[in-house]
């Protein structure tokens, strides 16, 4: 209510009864599964809502994640760049985000199904079973040993590799080998269980006790850090009712608070050092304008992202205008924070530049 007092906002042509009754799930937003009237309602409403938010100096924070790219992103962090190596990932992300994006995008195009299969086994095996973790390191050592001759090294990959080499002196093979040596040393000193915990990304544990790598955890913590950078005040989170992922979201909120300290990660637009623990509430979206606004805006963004390469789908100027407004540089208080491949980002920026021209 401090950001936008929804009760005082004009709803223009949008029927409030439609808002109170409509329930939009993420899986329904795809153009092939969403009935045409509802899709048009979604997009038209998204355009109008964007206008309302801009007119009232509202804040829009969106996290846009390619799920496969996110998993590859974690694989590169843990097994290539390494959390415990001489590469300072936080510093690199702050000083040269384009370089880091090129590294992630290169491996996203080189890594095949075998790596994801090995990693999946690694996550589901017993905590003291490190065979699959060893296999992860061996996979990346084989991949990086002759990276210039890799069968998946397309012209796009080659241009990424050239850019990386022009901007830094990184030997990927030596990095992976060093990370594996650190892992084996950790096994000797601390035992298999401790070593495996160190070299597995933080999971999303669902009620079924499955180890998932969904974006829910990272997206919640990123949004909280962006809000914290904008305003160091008590935060209240109103989240749509979730059954399967409720525990994941609760864990994300608890963990960012438990790990908050003066030395927590800071970037240009995010600060993970929270001064107070956020309050989290799960409510029925049918009774919340705010959640319905968020659903519709995220649906508009998703529609554009999914259809950038769809020659059969014309993205109209009003939709593109609303998207381009949200797509303005991701700040702590406004915009989209992407976890996408560099070439996907090029297409998004090209689309928006056509609108600005």
PDB file of C-alpha atoms in Angstrom, residues 126-331:
ATOM      1  CA  UNK A 126      23.269 -40.831  -1.028  1.00  0.00           C
ATOM      2  CA  UNK A 127      24.975 -37.914   0.720  1.00  0.00           C
ATOM      3  CA  UNK A 128      28.183 -39.923   1.228  1.00  0.00           C
ATOM      4  CA  UNK A 129      28.256 -41.206  -2.380  1.00  0.00           C
ATOM      5  CA  UNK A 130      30.727 -39.059  -4.309  1.00  0.00           C
ATOM      6  CA  UNK A 131      31.153 -41.161  -7.460  1.00  0.00           C
ATOM      7  CA  UNK A 132      28.758 -39.026  -9.509  1.00  0.00           C
ATOM      8  CA  UNK A 133      30.367 -35.841  -8.212  1.00  0.00           C
ATOM      9  CA  UNK A 134      33.719 -37.169  -9.418  1.00  0.00           C
ATOM     10  CA  UNK A 135      32.048 -37.905 -12.737  1.00  0.00           C
ATOM     11  CA  UNK A 136      30.921 -34.250 -12.944  1.00  0.00           C
ATOM     12  CA  UNK A 137      34.491 -33.052 -12.597  1.00  0.00           C
ATOM     13  CA  UNK A 138      35.734 -35.632 -15.117  1.00  0.00           C
ATOM     14  CA  UNK A 139      33.072 -34.532 -17.612  1.00  0.00           C
ATOM     15  CA  UNK A 140      34.151 -30.883 -17.429  1.00  0.00           C
ATOM     16  CA  UNK A 141      37.840 -31.799 -17.560  1.00  0.00           C
ATOM     17  CA  UNK A 142      37.229 -33.711 -20.801  1.00  0.00           C
ATOM     18  CA  UNK A 143      35.128 -30.862 -22.189  1.00  0.00           C
ATOM     19  CA  UNK A 144      37.667 -28.129 -21.435  1.00  0.00           C
ATOM     20  CA  UNK A 145      40.845 -30.051 -22.309  1.00  0.00           C
ATOM     21  CA  UNK A 146      40.305 -29.565 -26.053  1.00  0.00           C
ATOM     22  CA  UNK A 147      37.596 -26.923 -26.025  1.00  0.00           C
ATOM     23  CA  UNK A 148      38.680 -25.490 -29.394  1.00  0.00           C
ATOM     24  CA  UNK A 149      37.935 -28.854 -31.045  1.00  0.00           C
ATOM     25  CA  UNK A 150      34.627 -29.500 -29.302  1.00  0.00           C
ATOM     26  CA  UNK A 151      32.004 -30.878 -31.757  1.00  0.00           C
ATOM     27  CA  UNK A 152      29.411 -28.358 -30.494  1.00  0.00           C
ATOM     28  CA  UNK A 153      31.706 -25.379 -31.074  1.00  0.00           C
ATOM     29  CA  UNK A 154      29.547 -23.437 -33.527  1.00  0.00           C
ATOM     30  CA  UNK A 155      30.465 -20.039 -34.966  1.00  0.00           C
ATOM     31  CA  UNK A 156      28.487 -18.404 -32.115  1.00  0.00           C
ATOM     32  CA  UNK A 157      30.458 -20.407 -29.550  1.00  0.00           C
ATOM     33  CA  UNK A 158      33.733 -19.564 -31.241  1.00  0.00           C
ATOM     34  CA  UNK A 159      32.923 -15.839 -31.109  1.00  0.00           C
ATOM     35  CA  UNK A 160      32.141 -16.183 -27.385  1.00  0.00           C
ATOM     36  CA  UNK A 161      35.405 -18.034 -26.797  1.00  0.00           C
ATOM     37  CA  UNK A 162      37.342 -15.348 -28.664  1.00  0.00           C
ATOM     38  CA  UNK A 163      35.679 -12.603 -26.641  1.00  0.00           C
ATOM     39  CA  UNK A 164      36.511 -14.389 -23.369  1.00  0.00           C
ATOM     40  CA  UNK A 165      40.165 -14.829 -24.328  1.00  0.00           C
ATOM     41  CA  UNK A 166      40.461 -11.215 -25.426  1.00  0.00           C
ATOM     42  CA  UNK A 167      39.174  -9.986 -22.073  1.00  0.00           C
ATOM     43  CA  UNK A 168      40.769 -12.338 -19.549  1.00  0.00           C
ATOM     44  CA  UNK A 169      43.434 -14.978 -19.159  1.00  0.00           C
ATOM     45  CA  UNK A 170      41.419 -18.018 -18.083  1.00  0.00           C
ATOM     46  CA  UNK A 171      42.470 -21.614 -18.689  1.00  0.00           C
ATOM     47  CA  UNK A 172      39.226 -23.509 -18.139  1.00  0.00           C
ATOM     48  CA  UNK A 173      40.914 -26.916 -17.971  1.00  0.00           C
ATOM     49  CA  UNK A 174      43.301 -25.781 -15.229  1.00  0.00           C
ATOM     50  CA  UNK A 175      40.378 -24.244 -13.338  1.00  0.00           C
ATOM     51  CA  UNK A 176      38.359 -27.470 -13.397  1.00  0.00           C
ATOM     52  CA  UNK A 177      41.410 -29.514 -12.425  1.00  0.00           C
ATOM     53  CA  UNK A 178      42.104 -27.147  -9.520  1.00  0.00           C
ATOM     54  CA  UNK A 179      38.481 -27.378  -8.347  1.00  0.00           C
ATOM     55  CA  UNK A 180      38.599 -31.166  -8.472  1.00  0.00           C
ATOM     56  CA  UNK A 181      41.811 -31.154  -6.410  1.00  0.00           C
ATOM     57  CA  UNK A 182      40.139 -28.912  -3.815  1.00  0.00           C
ATOM     58  CA  UNK A 183      37.178 -31.299  -3.742  1.00  0.00           C
ATOM     59  CA  UNK A 184      39.406 -34.378  -3.223  1.00  0.00           C
ATOM     60  CA  UNK A 185      41.360 -32.564  -0.501  1.00  0.00           C
ATOM     61  CA  UNK A 186      38.066 -31.693   1.217  1.00  0.00           C
ATOM     62  CA  UNK A 187      37.065 -35.380   1.084  1.00  0.00           C
ATOM     63  CA  UNK A 188      40.307 -36.313   2.865  1.00  0.00           C
ATOM     64  CA  UNK A 189      40.082 -33.621   5.523  1.00  0.00           C
ATOM     65  CA  UNK A 190      36.348 -33.366   6.183  1.00  0.00           C
ATOM     66  CA  UNK A 191      34.849 -36.583   4.819  1.00  0.00           C
ATOM     67  CA  UNK A 192      32.616 -37.430   1.866  1.00  0.00           C
ATOM     68  CA  UNK A 193      29.408 -35.956   3.274  1.00  0.00           C
ATOM     69  CA  UNK A 194      30.913 -32.543   4.011  1.00  0.00           C
ATOM     70  CA  UNK A 195      32.661 -32.442   0.615  1.00  0.00           C
ATOM     71  CA  UNK A 196      29.485 -33.304  -1.261  1.00  0.00           C
ATOM     72  CA  UNK A 197      27.497 -30.613   0.559  1.00  0.00           C
ATOM     73  CA  UNK A 198      30.133 -28.067  -0.401  1.00  0.00           C
ATOM     74  CA  UNK A 199      30.094 -28.943  -4.086  1.00  0.00           C
ATOM     75  CA  UNK A 200      26.347 -29.239  -4.631  1.00  0.00           C
ATOM     76  CA  UNK A 201      24.272 -26.100  -5.275  1.00  0.00           C
ATOM     77  CA  UNK A 202      21.615 -25.186  -2.717  1.00  0.00           C
ATOM     78  CA  UNK A 203      18.559 -27.289  -3.535  1.00  0.00           C
ATOM     79  CA  UNK A 204      14.856 -26.601  -3.503  1.00  0.00           C
ATOM     80  CA  UNK A 205      13.569 -29.304  -1.140  1.00  0.00           C
ATOM     81  CA  UNK A 206       9.872 -29.957  -1.768  1.00  0.00           C
ATOM     82  CA  UNK A 207       7.442 -31.768   0.514  1.00  0.00           C
ATOM     83  CA  UNK A 208       8.131 -34.963  -1.403  1.00  0.00           C
ATOM     84  CA  UNK A 209      11.786 -34.487  -0.345  1.00  0.00           C
ATOM     85  CA  UNK A 210      12.899 -34.228  -3.963  1.00  0.00           C
ATOM     86  CA  UNK A 211      16.073 -32.333  -4.788  1.00  0.00           C
ATOM     87  CA  UNK A 212      15.024 -29.748  -7.353  1.00  0.00           C
ATOM     88  CA  UNK A 213      16.868 -26.958  -9.107  1.00  0.00           C
ATOM     89  CA  UNK A 214      13.892 -24.695  -9.790  1.00  0.00           C
ATOM     90  CA  UNK A 215      14.284 -20.898  -9.847  1.00  0.00           C
ATOM     91  CA  UNK A 216      11.922 -20.312  -6.889  1.00  0.00           C
ATOM     92  CA  UNK A 217      14.678 -20.128  -4.267  1.00  0.00           C
ATOM     93  CA  UNK A 218      17.035 -17.808  -6.153  1.00  0.00           C
ATOM     94  CA  UNK A 219      14.255 -15.555  -7.460  1.00  0.00           C
ATOM     95  CA  UNK A 220      12.845 -14.885  -3.989  1.00  0.00           C
ATOM     96  CA  UNK A 221      16.264 -14.098  -2.497  1.00  0.00           C
ATOM     97  CA  UNK A 222      17.196 -11.857  -5.454  1.00  0.00           C
ATOM     98  CA  UNK A 223      13.983  -9.845  -5.194  1.00  0.00           C
ATOM     99  CA  UNK A 224      14.459  -9.407  -1.444  1.00  0.00           C
ATOM    100  CA  UNK A 225      18.040  -8.226  -2.012  1.00  0.00           C
ATOM    101  CA  UNK A 226      16.869  -5.720  -4.636  1.00  0.00           C
ATOM    102  CA  UNK A 227      14.184  -4.393  -2.287  1.00  0.00           C
ATOM    103  CA  UNK A 228      16.772  -4.189   0.489  1.00  0.00           C
ATOM    104  CA  UNK A 229      19.108  -2.134  -1.700  1.00  0.00           C
ATOM    105  CA  UNK A 230      16.260   0.230  -2.490  1.00  0.00           C
ATOM    106  CA  UNK A 231      15.000   0.663   1.066  1.00  0.00           C
ATOM    107  CA  UNK A 232      16.390  -0.831   4.282  1.00  0.00           C
ATOM    108  CA  UNK A 233      13.012  -1.214   5.952  1.00  0.00           C
ATOM    109  CA  UNK A 234      10.818  -4.034   7.182  1.00  0.00           C
ATOM    110  CA  UNK A 235       9.468  -6.004   4.211  1.00  0.00           C
ATOM    111  CA  UNK A 236       6.146  -7.828   4.015  1.00  0.00           C
ATOM    112  CA  UNK A 237       5.806 -10.428   1.265  1.00  0.00           C
ATOM    113  CA  UNK A 238       2.356 -11.437   0.046  1.00  0.00           C
ATOM    114  CA  UNK A 239       2.692 -14.574  -2.038  1.00  0.00           C
ATOM    115  CA  UNK A 240       0.099 -16.530  -3.949  1.00  0.00           C
ATOM    116  CA  UNK A 241      -0.920 -19.713  -2.142  1.00  0.00           C
ATOM    117  CA  UNK A 242       1.548 -22.475  -2.973  1.00  0.00           C
ATOM    118  CA  UNK A 243       1.227 -26.079  -1.919  1.00  0.00           C
ATOM    119  CA  UNK A 244       4.190 -27.799  -3.525  1.00  0.00           C
ATOM    120  CA  UNK A 245       6.641 -24.894  -3.247  1.00  0.00           C
ATOM    121  CA  UNK A 246       5.524 -23.234  -0.016  1.00  0.00           C
ATOM    122  CA  UNK A 247       8.396 -24.787   1.924  1.00  0.00           C
ATOM    123  CA  UNK A 248      10.941 -23.715  -0.703  1.00  0.00           C
ATOM    124  CA  UNK A 249       9.774 -20.098  -0.497  1.00  0.00           C
ATOM    125  CA  UNK A 250       9.791 -20.182   3.323  1.00  0.00           C
ATOM    126  CA  UNK A 251      13.333 -21.609   3.270  1.00  0.00           C
ATOM    127  CA  UNK A 252      14.505 -18.857   0.898  1.00  0.00           C
ATOM    128  CA  UNK A 253      13.182 -16.128   3.211  1.00  0.00           C
ATOM    129  CA  UNK A 254      14.627 -17.808   6.312  1.00  0.00           C
ATOM    130  CA  UNK A 255      18.020 -18.459   4.712  1.00  0.00           C
ATOM    131  CA  UNK A 256      18.581 -14.927   3.407  1.00  0.00           C
ATOM    132  CA  UNK A 257      17.879 -13.677   6.928  1.00  0.00           C
ATOM    133  CA  UNK A 258      20.033 -16.313   8.663  1.00  0.00           C
ATOM    134  CA  UNK A 259      22.959 -15.578   6.310  1.00  0.00           C
ATOM    135  CA  UNK A 260      22.642 -11.787   6.551  1.00  0.00           C
ATOM    136  CA  UNK A 261      25.747 -10.105   7.913  1.00  0.00           C
ATOM    137  CA  UNK A 262      27.898  -7.039   7.087  1.00  0.00           C
ATOM    138  CA  UNK A 263      29.985  -9.236   4.753  1.00  0.00           C
ATOM    139  CA  UNK A 264      27.006 -10.432   2.713  1.00  0.00           C
ATOM    140  CA  UNK A 265      27.050 -10.103  -1.070  1.00  0.00           C
ATOM    141  CA  UNK A 266      26.444  -6.615  -2.443  1.00  0.00           C
ATOM    142  CA  UNK A 267      26.155  -5.510  -6.033  1.00  0.00           C
ATOM    143  CA  UNK A 268      25.118  -2.419  -7.918  1.00  0.00           C
ATOM    144  CA  UNK A 269      21.421  -3.179  -7.484  1.00  0.00           C
ATOM    145  CA  UNK A 270      21.229  -5.766  -4.685  1.00  0.00           C
ATOM    146  CA  UNK A 271      22.206  -6.032  -1.032  1.00  0.00           C
ATOM    147  CA  UNK A 272      21.868  -9.417   0.674  1.00  0.00           C
ATOM    148  CA  UNK A 273      22.547  -8.016   4.151  1.00  0.00           C
ATOM    149  CA  UNK A 274      19.015  -7.662   5.501  1.00  0.00           C
ATOM    150  CA  UNK A 275      18.579  -5.604   8.668  1.00  0.00           C
ATOM    151  CA  UNK A 276      15.269  -7.229   9.619  1.00  0.00           C
ATOM    152  CA  UNK A 277      13.582 -10.517   8.775  1.00  0.00           C
ATOM    153  CA  UNK A 278      10.830 -10.236   6.137  1.00  0.00           C
ATOM    154  CA  UNK A 279       7.295 -11.272   7.023  1.00  0.00           C
ATOM    155  CA  UNK A 280       5.848 -13.839   4.627  1.00  0.00           C
ATOM    156  CA  UNK A 281       2.126 -14.341   4.022  1.00  0.00           C
ATOM    157  CA  UNK A 282       0.432 -16.801   1.657  1.00  0.00           C
ATOM    158  CA  UNK A 283      -2.923 -15.553   0.457  1.00  0.00           C
ATOM    159  CA  UNK A 284      -5.557 -16.449  -2.127  1.00  0.00           C
ATOM    160  CA  UNK A 285      -4.878 -14.463  -5.295  1.00  0.00           C
ATOM    161  CA  UNK A 286      -8.614 -14.023  -5.843  1.00  0.00           C
ATOM    162  CA  UNK A 287      -8.682 -11.599  -2.926  1.00  0.00           C
ATOM    163  CA  UNK A 288      -5.494  -9.696  -3.814  1.00  0.00           C
ATOM    164  CA  UNK A 289      -5.199  -7.041  -6.516  1.00  0.00           C
ATOM    165  CA  UNK A 290      -1.443  -6.959  -5.988  1.00  0.00           C
ATOM    166  CA  UNK A 291      -0.920 -10.660  -6.717  1.00  0.00           C
ATOM    167  CA  UNK A 292      -3.212 -10.496  -9.742  1.00  0.00           C
ATOM    168  CA  UNK A 293      -1.286  -7.461 -11.034  1.00  0.00           C
ATOM    169  CA  UNK A 294       1.963  -9.418 -10.592  1.00  0.00           C
ATOM    170  CA  UNK A 295       0.514 -12.496 -12.339  1.00  0.00           C
ATOM    171  CA  UNK A 296      -0.643 -10.484 -15.328  1.00  0.00           C
ATOM    172  CA  UNK A 297       2.574  -8.472 -15.672  1.00  0.00           C
ATOM    173  CA  UNK A 298       4.733 -11.596 -15.458  1.00  0.00           C
ATOM    174  CA  UNK A 299       2.415 -13.188 -18.018  1.00  0.00           C
ATOM    175  CA  UNK A 300       2.950 -10.290 -20.410  1.00  0.00           C
ATOM    176  CA  UNK A 301       6.739 -10.599 -20.016  1.00  0.00           C
ATOM    177  CA  UNK A 302       6.597 -14.350 -20.521  1.00  0.00           C
ATOM    178  CA  UNK A 303       4.446 -13.955 -23.641  1.00  0.00           C
ATOM    179  CA  UNK A 304       7.031 -11.651 -25.235  1.00  0.00           C
ATOM    180  CA  UNK A 305      10.011 -13.840 -24.268  1.00  0.00           C
ATOM    181  CA  UNK A 306       8.364 -16.994 -25.616  1.00  0.00           C
ATOM    182  CA  UNK A 307       7.394 -15.375 -28.911  1.00  0.00           C
ATOM    183  CA  UNK A 308      10.537 -13.442 -29.838  1.00  0.00           C
ATOM    184  CA  UNK A 309      11.480 -16.174 -32.337  1.00  0.00           C
ATOM    185  CA  UNK A 310       7.928 -17.046 -33.346  1.00  0.00           C
ATOM    186  CA  UNK A 311       7.464 -15.810 -36.926  1.00  0.00           C
ATOM    187  CA  UNK A 312       3.752 -16.611 -36.730  1.00  0.00           C
ATOM    188  CA  UNK A 313       3.200 -14.303 -33.760  1.00  0.00           C
ATOM    189  CA  UNK A 314       3.104 -10.534 -34.235  1.00  0.00           C
ATOM    190  CA  UNK A 315       3.920  -8.650 -31.030  1.00  0.00           C
ATOM    191  CA  UNK A 316       1.849  -5.482 -31.274  1.00  0.00           C
ATOM    192  CA  UNK A 317       3.220  -2.027 -30.481  1.00  0.00           C
ATOM    193  CA  UNK A 318       1.214  -1.550 -27.229  1.00  0.00           C
ATOM    194  CA  UNK A 319       2.498  -4.898 -25.894  1.00  0.00           C
ATOM    195  CA  UNK A 320       6.041  -4.050 -26.971  1.00  0.00           C
ATOM    196  CA  UNK A 321       5.768  -0.602 -25.388  1.00  0.00           C
ATOM    197  CA  UNK A 322       4.679  -2.097 -22.043  1.00  0.00           C
ATOM    198  CA  UNK A 323       7.416  -4.744 -22.217  1.00  0.00           C
ATOM    199  CA  UNK A 324      10.086  -2.214 -23.196  1.00  0.00           C
ATOM    200  CA  UNK A 325       9.136  -0.085 -20.189  1.00  0.00           C
ATOM    201  CA  UNK A 326       9.559  -3.022 -17.820  1.00  0.00           C
ATOM    202  CA  UNK A 327      12.678  -4.114 -19.690  1.00  0.00           C
ATOM    203  CA  UNK A 328      14.501  -0.884 -18.860  1.00  0.00           C
ATOM    204  CA  UNK A 329      17.806  -1.519 -17.123  1.00  0.00           C
ATOM    205  CA  UNK A 330      17.242  -3.762 -14.098  1.00  0.00           C
ATOM    206  CA  UNK A 331      17.706  -1.605 -11.014  1.00  0.00           C
TER     207      UNK A 331
END
